[in-house]
PDB file of C-alpha atoms in Angstrom:
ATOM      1  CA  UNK A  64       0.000   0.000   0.000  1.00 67.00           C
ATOM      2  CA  UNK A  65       1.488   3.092  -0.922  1.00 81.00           C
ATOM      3  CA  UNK A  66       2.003   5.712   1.534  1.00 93.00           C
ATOM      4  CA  UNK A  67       1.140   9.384   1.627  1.00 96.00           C
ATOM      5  CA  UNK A  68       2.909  11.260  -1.404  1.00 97.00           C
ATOM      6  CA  UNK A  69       3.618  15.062  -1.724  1.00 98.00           C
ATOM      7  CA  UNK A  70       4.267  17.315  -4.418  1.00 97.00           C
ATOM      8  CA  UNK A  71       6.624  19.158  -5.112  1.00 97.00           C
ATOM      9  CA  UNK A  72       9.348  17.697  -2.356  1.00 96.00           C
ATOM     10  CA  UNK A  73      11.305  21.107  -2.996  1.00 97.00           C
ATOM     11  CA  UNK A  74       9.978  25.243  -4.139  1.00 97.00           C
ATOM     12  CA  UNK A  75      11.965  28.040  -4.179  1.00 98.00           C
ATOM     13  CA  UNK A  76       9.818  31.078  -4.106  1.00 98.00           C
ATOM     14  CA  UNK A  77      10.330  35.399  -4.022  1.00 98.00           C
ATOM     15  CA  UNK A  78       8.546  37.159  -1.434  1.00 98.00           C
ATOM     16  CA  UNK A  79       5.136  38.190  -2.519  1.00 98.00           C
ATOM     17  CA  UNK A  80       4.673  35.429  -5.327  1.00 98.00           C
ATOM     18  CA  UNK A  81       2.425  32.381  -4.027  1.00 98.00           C
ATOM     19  CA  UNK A  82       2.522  28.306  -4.162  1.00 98.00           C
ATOM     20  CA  UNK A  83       0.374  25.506  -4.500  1.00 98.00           C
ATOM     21  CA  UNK A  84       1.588  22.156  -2.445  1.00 98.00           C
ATOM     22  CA  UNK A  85      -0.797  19.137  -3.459  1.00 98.00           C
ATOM     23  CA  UNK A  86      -0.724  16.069  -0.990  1.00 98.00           C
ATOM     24  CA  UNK A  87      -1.921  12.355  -1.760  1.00 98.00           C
ATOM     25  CA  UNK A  88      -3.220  10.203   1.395  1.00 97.00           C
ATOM     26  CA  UNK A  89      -3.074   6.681   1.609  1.00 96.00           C
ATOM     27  CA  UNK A  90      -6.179   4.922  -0.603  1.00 95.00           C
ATOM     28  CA  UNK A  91      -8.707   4.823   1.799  1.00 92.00           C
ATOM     29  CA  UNK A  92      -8.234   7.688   4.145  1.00 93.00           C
ATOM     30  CA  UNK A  93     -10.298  10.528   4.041  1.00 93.00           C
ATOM     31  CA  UNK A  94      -8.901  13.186   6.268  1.00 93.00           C
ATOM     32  CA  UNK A  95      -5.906  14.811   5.446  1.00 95.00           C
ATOM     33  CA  UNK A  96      -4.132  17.749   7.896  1.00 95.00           C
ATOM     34  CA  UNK A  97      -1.646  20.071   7.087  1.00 97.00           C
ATOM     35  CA  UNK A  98       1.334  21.092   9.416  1.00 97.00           C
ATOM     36  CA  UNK A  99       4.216  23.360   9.139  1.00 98.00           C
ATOM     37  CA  UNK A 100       7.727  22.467  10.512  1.00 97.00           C
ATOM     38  CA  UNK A 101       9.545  25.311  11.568  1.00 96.00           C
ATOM     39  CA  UNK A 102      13.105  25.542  13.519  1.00 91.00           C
ATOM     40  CA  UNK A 103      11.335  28.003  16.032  1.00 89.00           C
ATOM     41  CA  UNK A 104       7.788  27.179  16.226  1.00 93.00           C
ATOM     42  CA  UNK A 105       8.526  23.708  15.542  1.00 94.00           C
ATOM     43  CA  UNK A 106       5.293  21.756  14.317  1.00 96.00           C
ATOM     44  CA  UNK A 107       1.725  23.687  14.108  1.00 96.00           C
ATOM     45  CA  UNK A 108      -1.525  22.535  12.916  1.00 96.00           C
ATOM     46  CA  UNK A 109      -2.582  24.116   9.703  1.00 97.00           C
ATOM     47  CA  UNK A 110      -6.116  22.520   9.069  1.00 94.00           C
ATOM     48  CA  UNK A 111      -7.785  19.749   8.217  1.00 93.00           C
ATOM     49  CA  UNK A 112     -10.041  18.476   5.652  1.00 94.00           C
ATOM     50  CA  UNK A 113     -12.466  15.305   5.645  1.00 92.00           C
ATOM     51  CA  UNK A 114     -14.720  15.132   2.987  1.00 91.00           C
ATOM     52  CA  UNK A 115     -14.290  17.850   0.886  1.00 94.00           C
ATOM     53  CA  UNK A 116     -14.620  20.022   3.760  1.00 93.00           C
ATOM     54  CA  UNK A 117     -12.156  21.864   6.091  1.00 93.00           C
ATOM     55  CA  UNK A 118     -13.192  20.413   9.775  1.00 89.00           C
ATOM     56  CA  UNK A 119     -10.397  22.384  11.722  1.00 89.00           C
ATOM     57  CA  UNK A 120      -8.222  25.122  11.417  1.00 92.00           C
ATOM     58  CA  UNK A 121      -5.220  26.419  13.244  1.00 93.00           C
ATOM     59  CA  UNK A 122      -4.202  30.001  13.827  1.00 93.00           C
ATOM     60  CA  UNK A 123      -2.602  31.163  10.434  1.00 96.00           C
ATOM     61  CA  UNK A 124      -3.452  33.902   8.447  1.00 96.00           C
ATOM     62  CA  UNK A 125      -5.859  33.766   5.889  1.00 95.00           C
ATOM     63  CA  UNK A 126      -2.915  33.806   3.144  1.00 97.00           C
ATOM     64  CA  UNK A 127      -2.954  29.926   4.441  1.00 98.00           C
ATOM     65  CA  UNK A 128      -5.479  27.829   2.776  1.00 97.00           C
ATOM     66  CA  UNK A 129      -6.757  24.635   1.149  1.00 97.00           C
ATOM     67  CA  UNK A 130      -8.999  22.076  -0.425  1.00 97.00           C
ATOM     68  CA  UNK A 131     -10.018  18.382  -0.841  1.00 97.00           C
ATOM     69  CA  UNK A 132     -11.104  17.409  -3.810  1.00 97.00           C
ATOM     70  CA  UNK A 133     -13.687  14.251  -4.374  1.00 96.00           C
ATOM     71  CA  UNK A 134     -10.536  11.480  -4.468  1.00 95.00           C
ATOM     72  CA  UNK A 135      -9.489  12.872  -1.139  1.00 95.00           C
ATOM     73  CA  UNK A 136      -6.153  14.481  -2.475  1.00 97.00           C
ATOM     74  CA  UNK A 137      -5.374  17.789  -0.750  1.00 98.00           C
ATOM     75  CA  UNK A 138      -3.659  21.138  -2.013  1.00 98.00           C
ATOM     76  CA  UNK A 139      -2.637  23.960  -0.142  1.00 98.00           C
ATOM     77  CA  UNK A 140      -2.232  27.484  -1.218  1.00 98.00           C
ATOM     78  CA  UNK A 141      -0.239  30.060   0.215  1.00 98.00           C
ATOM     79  CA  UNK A 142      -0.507  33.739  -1.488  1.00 96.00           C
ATOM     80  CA  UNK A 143       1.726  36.503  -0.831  1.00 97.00           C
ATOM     81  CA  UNK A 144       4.754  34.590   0.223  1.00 98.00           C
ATOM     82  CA  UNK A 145       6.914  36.498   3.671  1.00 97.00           C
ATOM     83  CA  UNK A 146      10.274  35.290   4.806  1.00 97.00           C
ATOM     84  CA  UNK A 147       8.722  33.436   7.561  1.00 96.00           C
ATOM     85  CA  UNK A 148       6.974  31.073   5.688  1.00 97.00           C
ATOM     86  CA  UNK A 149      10.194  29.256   4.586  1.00 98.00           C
ATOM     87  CA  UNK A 150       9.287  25.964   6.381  1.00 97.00           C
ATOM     88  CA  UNK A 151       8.606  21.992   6.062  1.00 97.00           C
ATOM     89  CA  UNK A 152       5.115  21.627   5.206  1.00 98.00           C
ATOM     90  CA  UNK A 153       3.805  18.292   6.112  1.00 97.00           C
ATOM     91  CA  UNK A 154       0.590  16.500   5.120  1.00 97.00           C
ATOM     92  CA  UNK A 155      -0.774  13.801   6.932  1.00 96.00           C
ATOM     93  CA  UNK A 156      -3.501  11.165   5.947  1.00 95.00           C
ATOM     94  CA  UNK A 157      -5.922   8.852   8.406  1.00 92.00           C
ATOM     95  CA  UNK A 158      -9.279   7.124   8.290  1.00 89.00           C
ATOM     96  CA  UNK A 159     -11.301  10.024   9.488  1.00 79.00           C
ATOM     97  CA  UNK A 160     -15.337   8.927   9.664  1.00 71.00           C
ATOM     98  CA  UNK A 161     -16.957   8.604  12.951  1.00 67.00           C
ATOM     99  CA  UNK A 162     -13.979   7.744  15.149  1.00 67.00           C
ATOM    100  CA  UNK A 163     -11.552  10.284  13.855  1.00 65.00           C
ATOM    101  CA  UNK A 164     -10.400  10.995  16.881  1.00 70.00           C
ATOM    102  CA  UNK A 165      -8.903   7.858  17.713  1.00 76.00           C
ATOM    103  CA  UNK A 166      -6.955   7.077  14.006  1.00 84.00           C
ATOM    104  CA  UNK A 167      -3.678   7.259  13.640  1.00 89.00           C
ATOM    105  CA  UNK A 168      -1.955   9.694  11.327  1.00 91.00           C
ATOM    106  CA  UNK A 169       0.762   8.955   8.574  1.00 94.00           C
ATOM    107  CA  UNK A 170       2.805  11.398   7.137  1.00 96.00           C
ATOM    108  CA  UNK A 171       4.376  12.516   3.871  1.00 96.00           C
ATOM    109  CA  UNK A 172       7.909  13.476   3.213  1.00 96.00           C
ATOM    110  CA  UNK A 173       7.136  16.910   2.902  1.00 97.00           C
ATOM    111  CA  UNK A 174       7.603  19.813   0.748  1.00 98.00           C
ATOM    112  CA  UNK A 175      10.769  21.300   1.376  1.00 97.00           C
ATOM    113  CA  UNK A 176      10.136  25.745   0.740  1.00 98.00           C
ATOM    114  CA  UNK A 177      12.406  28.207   0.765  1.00 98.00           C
ATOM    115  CA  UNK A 178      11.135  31.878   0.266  1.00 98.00           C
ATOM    116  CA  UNK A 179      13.827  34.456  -1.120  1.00 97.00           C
TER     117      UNK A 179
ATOM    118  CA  UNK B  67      -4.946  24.651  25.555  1.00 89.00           C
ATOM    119  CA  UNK B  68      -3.117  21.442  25.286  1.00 93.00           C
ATOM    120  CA  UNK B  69       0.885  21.912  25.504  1.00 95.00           C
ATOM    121  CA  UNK B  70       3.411  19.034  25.297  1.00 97.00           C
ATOM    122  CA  UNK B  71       6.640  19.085  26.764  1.00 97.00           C
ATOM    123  CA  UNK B  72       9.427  16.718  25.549  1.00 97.00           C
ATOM    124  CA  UNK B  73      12.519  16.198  27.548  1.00 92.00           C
ATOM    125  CA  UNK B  74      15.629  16.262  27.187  1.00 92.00           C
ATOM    126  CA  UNK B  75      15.897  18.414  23.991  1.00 94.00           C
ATOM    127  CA  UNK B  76      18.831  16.061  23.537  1.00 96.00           C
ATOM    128  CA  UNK B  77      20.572  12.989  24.356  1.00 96.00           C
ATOM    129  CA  UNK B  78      23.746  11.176  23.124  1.00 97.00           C
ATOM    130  CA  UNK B  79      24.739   8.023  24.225  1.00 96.00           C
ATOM    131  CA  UNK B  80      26.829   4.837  23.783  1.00 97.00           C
ATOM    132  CA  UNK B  81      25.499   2.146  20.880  1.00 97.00           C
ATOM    133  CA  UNK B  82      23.683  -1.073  23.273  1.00 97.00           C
ATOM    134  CA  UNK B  83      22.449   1.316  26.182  1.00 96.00           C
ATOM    135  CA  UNK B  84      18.952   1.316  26.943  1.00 97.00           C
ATOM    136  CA  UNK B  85      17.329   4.715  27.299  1.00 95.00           C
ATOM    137  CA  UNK B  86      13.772   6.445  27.673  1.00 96.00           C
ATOM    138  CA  UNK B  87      12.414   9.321  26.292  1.00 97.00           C
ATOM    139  CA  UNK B  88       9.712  11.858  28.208  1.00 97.00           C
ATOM    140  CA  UNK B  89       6.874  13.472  27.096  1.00 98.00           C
ATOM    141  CA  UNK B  90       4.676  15.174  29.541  1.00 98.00           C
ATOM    142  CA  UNK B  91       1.165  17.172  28.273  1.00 97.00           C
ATOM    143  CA  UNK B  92      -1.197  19.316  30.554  1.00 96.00           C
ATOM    144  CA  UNK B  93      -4.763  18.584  29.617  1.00 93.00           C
ATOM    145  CA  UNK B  94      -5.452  14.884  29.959  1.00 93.00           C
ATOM    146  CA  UNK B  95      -8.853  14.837  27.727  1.00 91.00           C
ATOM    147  CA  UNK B  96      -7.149  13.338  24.958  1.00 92.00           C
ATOM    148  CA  UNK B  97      -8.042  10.229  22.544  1.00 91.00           C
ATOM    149  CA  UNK B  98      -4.221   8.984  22.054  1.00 93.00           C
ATOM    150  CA  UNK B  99      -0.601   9.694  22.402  1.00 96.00           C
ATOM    151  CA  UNK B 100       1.756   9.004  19.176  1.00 96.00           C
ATOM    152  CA  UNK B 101       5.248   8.813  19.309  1.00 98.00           C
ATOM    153  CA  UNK B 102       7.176   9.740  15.885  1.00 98.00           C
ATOM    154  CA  UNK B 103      10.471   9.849  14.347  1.00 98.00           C
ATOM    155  CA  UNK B 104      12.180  12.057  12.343  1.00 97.00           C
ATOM    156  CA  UNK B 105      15.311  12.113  10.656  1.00 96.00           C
ATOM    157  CA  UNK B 106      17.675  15.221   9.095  1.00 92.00           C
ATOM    158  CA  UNK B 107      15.095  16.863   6.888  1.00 87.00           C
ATOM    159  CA  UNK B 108      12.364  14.061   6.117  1.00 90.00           C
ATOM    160  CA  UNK B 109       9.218  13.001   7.469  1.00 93.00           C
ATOM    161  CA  UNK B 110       7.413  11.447  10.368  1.00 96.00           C
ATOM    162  CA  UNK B 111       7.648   8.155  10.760  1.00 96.00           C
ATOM    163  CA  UNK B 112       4.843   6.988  13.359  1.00 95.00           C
ATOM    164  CA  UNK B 113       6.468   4.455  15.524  1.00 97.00           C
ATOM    165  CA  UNK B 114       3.718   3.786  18.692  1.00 97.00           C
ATOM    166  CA  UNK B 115      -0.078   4.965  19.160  1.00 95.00           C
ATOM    167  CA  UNK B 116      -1.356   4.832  22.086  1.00 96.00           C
ATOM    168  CA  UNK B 117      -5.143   5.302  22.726  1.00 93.00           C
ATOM    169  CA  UNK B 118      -6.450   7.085  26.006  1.00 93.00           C
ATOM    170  CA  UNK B 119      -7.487   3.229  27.546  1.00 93.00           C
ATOM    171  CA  UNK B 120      -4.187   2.179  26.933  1.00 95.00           C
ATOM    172  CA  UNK B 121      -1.163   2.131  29.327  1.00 96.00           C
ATOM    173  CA  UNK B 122       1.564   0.535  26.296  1.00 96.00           C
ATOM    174  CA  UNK B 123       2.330  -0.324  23.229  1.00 96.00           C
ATOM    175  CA  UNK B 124       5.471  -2.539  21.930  1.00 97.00           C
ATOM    176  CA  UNK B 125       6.665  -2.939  18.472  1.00 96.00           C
ATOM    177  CA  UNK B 126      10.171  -4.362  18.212  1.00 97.00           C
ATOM    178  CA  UNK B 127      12.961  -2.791  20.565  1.00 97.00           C
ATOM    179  CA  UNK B 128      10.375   0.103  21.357  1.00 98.00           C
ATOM    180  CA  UNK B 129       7.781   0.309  24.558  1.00 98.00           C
ATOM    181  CA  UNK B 130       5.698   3.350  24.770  1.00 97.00           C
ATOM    182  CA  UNK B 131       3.592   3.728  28.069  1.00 97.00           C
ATOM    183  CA  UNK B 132       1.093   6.211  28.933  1.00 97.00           C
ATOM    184  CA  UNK B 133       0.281   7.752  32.308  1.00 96.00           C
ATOM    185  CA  UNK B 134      -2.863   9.823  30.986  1.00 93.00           C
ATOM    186  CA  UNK B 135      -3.954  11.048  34.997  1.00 92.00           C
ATOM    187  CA  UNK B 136      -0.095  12.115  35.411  1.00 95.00           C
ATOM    188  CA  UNK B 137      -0.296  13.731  31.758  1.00 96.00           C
ATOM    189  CA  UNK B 138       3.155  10.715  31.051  1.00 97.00           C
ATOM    190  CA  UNK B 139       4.453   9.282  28.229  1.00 98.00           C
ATOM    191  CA  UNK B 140       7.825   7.827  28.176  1.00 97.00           C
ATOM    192  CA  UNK B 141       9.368   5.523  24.860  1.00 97.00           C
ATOM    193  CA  UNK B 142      11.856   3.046  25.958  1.00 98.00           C
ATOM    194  CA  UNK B 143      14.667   1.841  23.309  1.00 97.00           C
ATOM    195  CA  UNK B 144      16.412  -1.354  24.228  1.00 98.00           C
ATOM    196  CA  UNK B 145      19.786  -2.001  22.833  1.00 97.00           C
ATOM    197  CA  UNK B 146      20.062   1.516  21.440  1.00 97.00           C
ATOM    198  CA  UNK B 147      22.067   1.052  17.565  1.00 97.00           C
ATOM    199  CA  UNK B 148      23.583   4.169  15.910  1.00 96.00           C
ATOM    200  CA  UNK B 149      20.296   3.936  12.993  1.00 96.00           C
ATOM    201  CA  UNK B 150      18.565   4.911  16.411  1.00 97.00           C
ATOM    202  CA  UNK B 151      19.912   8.328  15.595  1.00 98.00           C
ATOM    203  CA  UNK B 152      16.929  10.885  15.181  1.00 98.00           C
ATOM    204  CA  UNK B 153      14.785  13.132  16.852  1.00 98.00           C
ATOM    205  CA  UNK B 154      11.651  12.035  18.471  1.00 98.00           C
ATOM    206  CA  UNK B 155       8.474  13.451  18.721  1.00 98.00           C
ATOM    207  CA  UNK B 156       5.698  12.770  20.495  1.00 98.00           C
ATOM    208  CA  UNK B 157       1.952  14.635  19.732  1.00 97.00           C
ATOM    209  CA  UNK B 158      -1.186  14.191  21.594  1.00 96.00           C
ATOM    210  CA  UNK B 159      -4.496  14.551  20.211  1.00 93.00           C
ATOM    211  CA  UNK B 160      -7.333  16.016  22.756  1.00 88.00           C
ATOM    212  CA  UNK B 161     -10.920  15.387  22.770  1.00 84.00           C
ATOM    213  CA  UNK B 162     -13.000  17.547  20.713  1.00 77.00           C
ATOM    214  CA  UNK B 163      -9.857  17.987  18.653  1.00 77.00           C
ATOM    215  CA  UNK B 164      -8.797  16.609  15.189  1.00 75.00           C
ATOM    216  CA  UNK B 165      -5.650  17.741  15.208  1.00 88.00           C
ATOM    217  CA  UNK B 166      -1.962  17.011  16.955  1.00 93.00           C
ATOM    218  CA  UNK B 167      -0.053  19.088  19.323  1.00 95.00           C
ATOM    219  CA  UNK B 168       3.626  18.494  18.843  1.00 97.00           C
ATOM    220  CA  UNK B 169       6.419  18.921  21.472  1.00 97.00           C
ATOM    221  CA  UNK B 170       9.506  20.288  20.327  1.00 97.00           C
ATOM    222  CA  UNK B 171      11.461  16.604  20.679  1.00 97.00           C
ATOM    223  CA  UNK B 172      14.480  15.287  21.548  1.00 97.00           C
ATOM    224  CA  UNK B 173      17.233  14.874  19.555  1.00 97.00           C
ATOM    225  CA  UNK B 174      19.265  11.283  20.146  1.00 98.00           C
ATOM    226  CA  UNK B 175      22.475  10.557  19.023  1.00 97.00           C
ATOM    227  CA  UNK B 176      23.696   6.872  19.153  1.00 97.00           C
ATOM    228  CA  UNK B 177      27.531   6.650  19.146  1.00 96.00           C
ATOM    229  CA  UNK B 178      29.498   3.481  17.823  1.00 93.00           C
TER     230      UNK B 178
END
């Protein structure tokens, strides 16, 4: 069984320009969540999606966002890149459904962005 | 507001010791406890969950317990090798919450 997949696994951006990151859970799971891996904050919930729809969100700006599309796959979006936003951006896949709070999460490798 | 606490931030130690790693969390309303690891610029790799009814888990060289009244977890390596060497994370998910809350880890080092 293939494991969560992320793409692109490295993006070097300019300040101001934005990105799209697209994430792939493992067939079957429905809920993907977004985190970002910083040296200083270390690792902070973005949000989280489960059927299309975003279920949770962390405290980022609104320059943060995403989607779900209908085969579960996930993008995230982040317009008018800063500095700070140079991170490890991390998706991770379960079950979601009824018991969501009790599945376990996988995650991806990561996407790897720099901001200049 | 759930906060996790892992410590120490580091550890180094000769190859074949047996060590444990602690992670402490404030709010014990929480479905599980997973313990990750991470190496140089990858991933997590999920090594334990533990649910909330659980007290451990065991998969290989690795024994997570949990101590949910305490707000505990410790992850015990036996027989410690140098591919050992990575930072550890453990996250907690709390009740009416579908999302992790990281500590900062702790970085172990596994000398030959």
């Amino acid at each position: 069984k293939a494991g969560v997949t992320q793409t692109p696994r490295y993006l070097i951006k300019t300040r101001g320009q934005q990105v799209t990151l697209s994430c792939s859970p493992i067939s079957g799971h429905r809920s993907v969540s977004w985190y970002q891996q910083t040296p200083g904050q270390g690792l902070q919930f973005l949000f989280e999606y489960f059927s299309e729809t975003q279920r949770n969100k962390g405290n980022f700006p609104g320059r943060f966002s995403g989607r779900q599309f209908s085969n579960s796959r996930s993008e995230m979006n982040v317009s008018t890149l800063e500095l700070g936003d140079s991170a490890l951006y991390l998706c991770a896949s379960s079950l979601g459904g009824g018991l969501a709070g009790y599945n376990e999460q996988f995650f991806g490798p990561g996407t790897r962005l720099t901001v200049l | 507001k759930q906060e996790v606490t892992q410590i120490p931030a580091a550890l180094s130690v000769p190859e074949g010791e047996n060590l444990v790693l602690n992670c402490s969390f404030t709010d014990s309303a929480i479905y599980n406890l997973q313990w990750f690891r991470q190496d140089p610029g990858k991933g997590l790799t999920s090594l334990l969950l533990i649910q909330s009814s659980q007290r451990e888990q065991t998969s290989g060289r690795l024994n997570a317990s949990l101590d949910k009244s305490s707000g505990r977890s410790t992850l015990y390596i036996a027989a410690s090798q140098p591919g050992d060497s990575a930072t550890y994370l453990c996250a907690v998910k709390s009740q009416g919450a579908q999302k992790l809350v990281f500590g900062q880890g702790t970085r172990l080092t596994i000398n030959p």
